[in-house]
Coordinates of C-alpha atoms in Angstrom, one line a residue:
M15 CA -5.7 -2.2 26.8
T16 CA -8.0 -5.0 27.4
R17 CA -7.6 -7.2 30.5
V18 CA -5.9 -10.5 30.0
K19 CA -6.9 -13.4 32.2
R20 CA -4.1 -15.6 33.3
G21 CA -3.8 -19.2 32.4
Y22 CA -4.5 -22.2 34.6
I23 CA -1.0 -23.8 34.6
A24 CA 0.3 -22.0 37.8
R25 CA -3.0 -22.7 39.6
R26 CA -2.8 -26.4 38.5
R27 CA 0.8 -26.6 39.9
R28 CA -0.2 -25.0 43.2
T29 CA -3.3 -27.3 43.5
K30 CA -1.0 -30.3 43.0
M31 CA 1.2 -29.1 45.8
R32 CA -1.8 -28.5 48.0
L33 CA -3.0 -32.0 47.5
F34 CA 0.4 -33.3 48.6
T35 CA 0.3 -31.3 51.8
S36 CA -3.5 -31.5 52.4
T37 CA -3.0 -33.5 55.7
F38 CA -0.5 -31.0 57.1
R39 CA -1.6 -28.7 59.9
G40 CA -2.0 -24.9 59.8
A41 CA -0.2 -22.8 57.3
H42 CA 1.8 -25.8 56.1
S43 CA -1.3 -26.8 54.1
R44 CA -2.6 -23.4 53.2
L45 CA 0.1 -20.9 52.2
T46 CA 1.9 -21.6 48.9
R47 CA 5.4 -20.7 50.0
T48 CA 5.2 -22.7 53.2
I49 CA 3.6 -25.6 51.3
A50 CA 6.6 -25.7 48.9
Q51 CA 9.1 -25.7 51.8
Q52 CA 7.2 -28.4 53.7
K53 CA 7.0 -30.6 50.6
I54 CA 10.7 -30.4 50.1
R55 CA 11.2 -31.2 53.8
A56 CA 8.8 -34.2 53.7
L57 CA 10.4 -35.7 50.6
V58 CA 13.9 -35.3 52.2
S59 CA 12.7 -37.0 55.4
A60 CA 11.1 -39.8 53.4
H61 CA 14.3 -40.4 51.4
R62 CA 16.5 -40.4 54.6
D63 CA 14.1 -42.7 56.5
R64 CA 13.9 -45.3 53.8
G65 CA 17.6 -46.0 54.4
K66 CA 17.2 -45.8 58.2
Q67 CA 14.3 -48.3 58.0
K68 CA 16.6 -50.9 56.3
R69 CA 19.2 -50.4 59.0
D70 CA 16.6 -50.7 61.8
F71 CA 15.2 -53.9 60.4
R72 CA 18.6 -55.4 60.0
R73 CA 19.4 -54.6 63.7
L74 CA 16.1 -56.1 64.7
W75 CA 16.8 -59.3 62.8
I76 CA 20.4 -59.6 64.3
T77 CA 19.0 -59.1 67.8
R78 CA 16.4 -61.8 67.4
I79 CA 18.9 -64.3 66.0
N80 CA 21.4 -63.5 68.7
A81 CA 18.7 -63.9 71.5
V82 CA 17.7 -67.4 70.2
I83 CA 21.3 -68.5 69.5
R84 CA 22.5 -67.5 73.0
D85 CA 19.6 -69.5 74.6
K86 CA 20.2 -72.2 77.1
E87 CA 20.7 -75.1 74.6
L88 CA 23.4 -73.7 72.3
Y89 CA 25.9 -71.4 74.1
Y90 CA 26.8 -69.9 70.8
N91 CA 27.0 -66.3 69.8
Y92 CA 25.8 -64.4 66.7
S93 CA 29.1 -63.6 65.1
Q94 CA 30.4 -67.2 65.3
F95 CA 27.0 -68.5 64.0
I96 CA 27.1 -66.2 60.9
N97 CA 30.7 -66.9 60.3
D98 CA 30.0 -70.7 60.3
L99 CA 27.1 -70.2 58.0
Y100 CA 29.3 -68.5 55.5
K101 CA 32.0 -71.2 55.8
R102 CA 29.4 -73.9 55.2
Q103 CA 27.9 -71.8 52.3
V104 CA 24.4 -71.9 53.8
L105 CA 22.4 -69.3 51.9
L106 CA 20.1 -68.0 54.5
N107 CA 19.9 -64.3 55.0
R108 CA 19.2 -62.6 58.3
K109 CA 15.6 -61.9 57.6
V110 CA 14.8 -65.6 57.0
L111 CA 16.9 -66.6 60.0
A112 CA 15.0 -64.2 62.2
Q113 CA 11.7 -65.6 61.0
I114 CA 12.9 -69.1 61.7
A115 CA 14.0 -68.0 65.2
I116 CA 10.6 -66.6 66.0
L117 CA 8.3 -69.2 64.4
N118 CA 10.3 -72.4 64.8
R119 CA 13.2 -72.3 67.3
N120 CA 13.8 -76.0 67.0
C121 CA 14.6 -75.6 63.3
L122 CA 17.2 -72.9 64.1
Y123 CA 18.6 -75.2 66.8
M124 CA 18.9 -78.0 64.2
I125 CA 20.7 -75.7 61.8
S126 CA 23.2 -74.6 64.4
N127 CA 23.8 -78.1 65.7
E128 CA 24.4 -79.3 62.2
I129 CA 27.0 -76.6 61.7
I130 CA 28.7 -77.3 65.1
N131 CA 28.8 -81.0 64.4
K132 CA 30.4 -80.6 60.9
E133 CA 33.2 -78.5 62.4
D134 CA 34.2 -81.2 64.9

């Protein structure tokens, strides 16, 4: 029987996997089975950490808002501030409020004073 040369499809698939793991160290970028395992692990970690990143940023924004709100001029806490924003139907999310808190504290003071004055 004559010798049959194999096709290129499997090699192309393995090459694609190798390109994905080309920056990994050692056998994780050289051996096909290990590459497959590491690719799965990397994709799982990326999927998990996208959700974690959203949580971490939300925590950061809340911390920044709370730090400015509790400052010497207001004597106000975060939960009351957010509750009052919802009561007044002020449509500012935590990301925007945190940016205001960092870049322009006086603006956040004005917003909170306006909310406090409307309650009285």
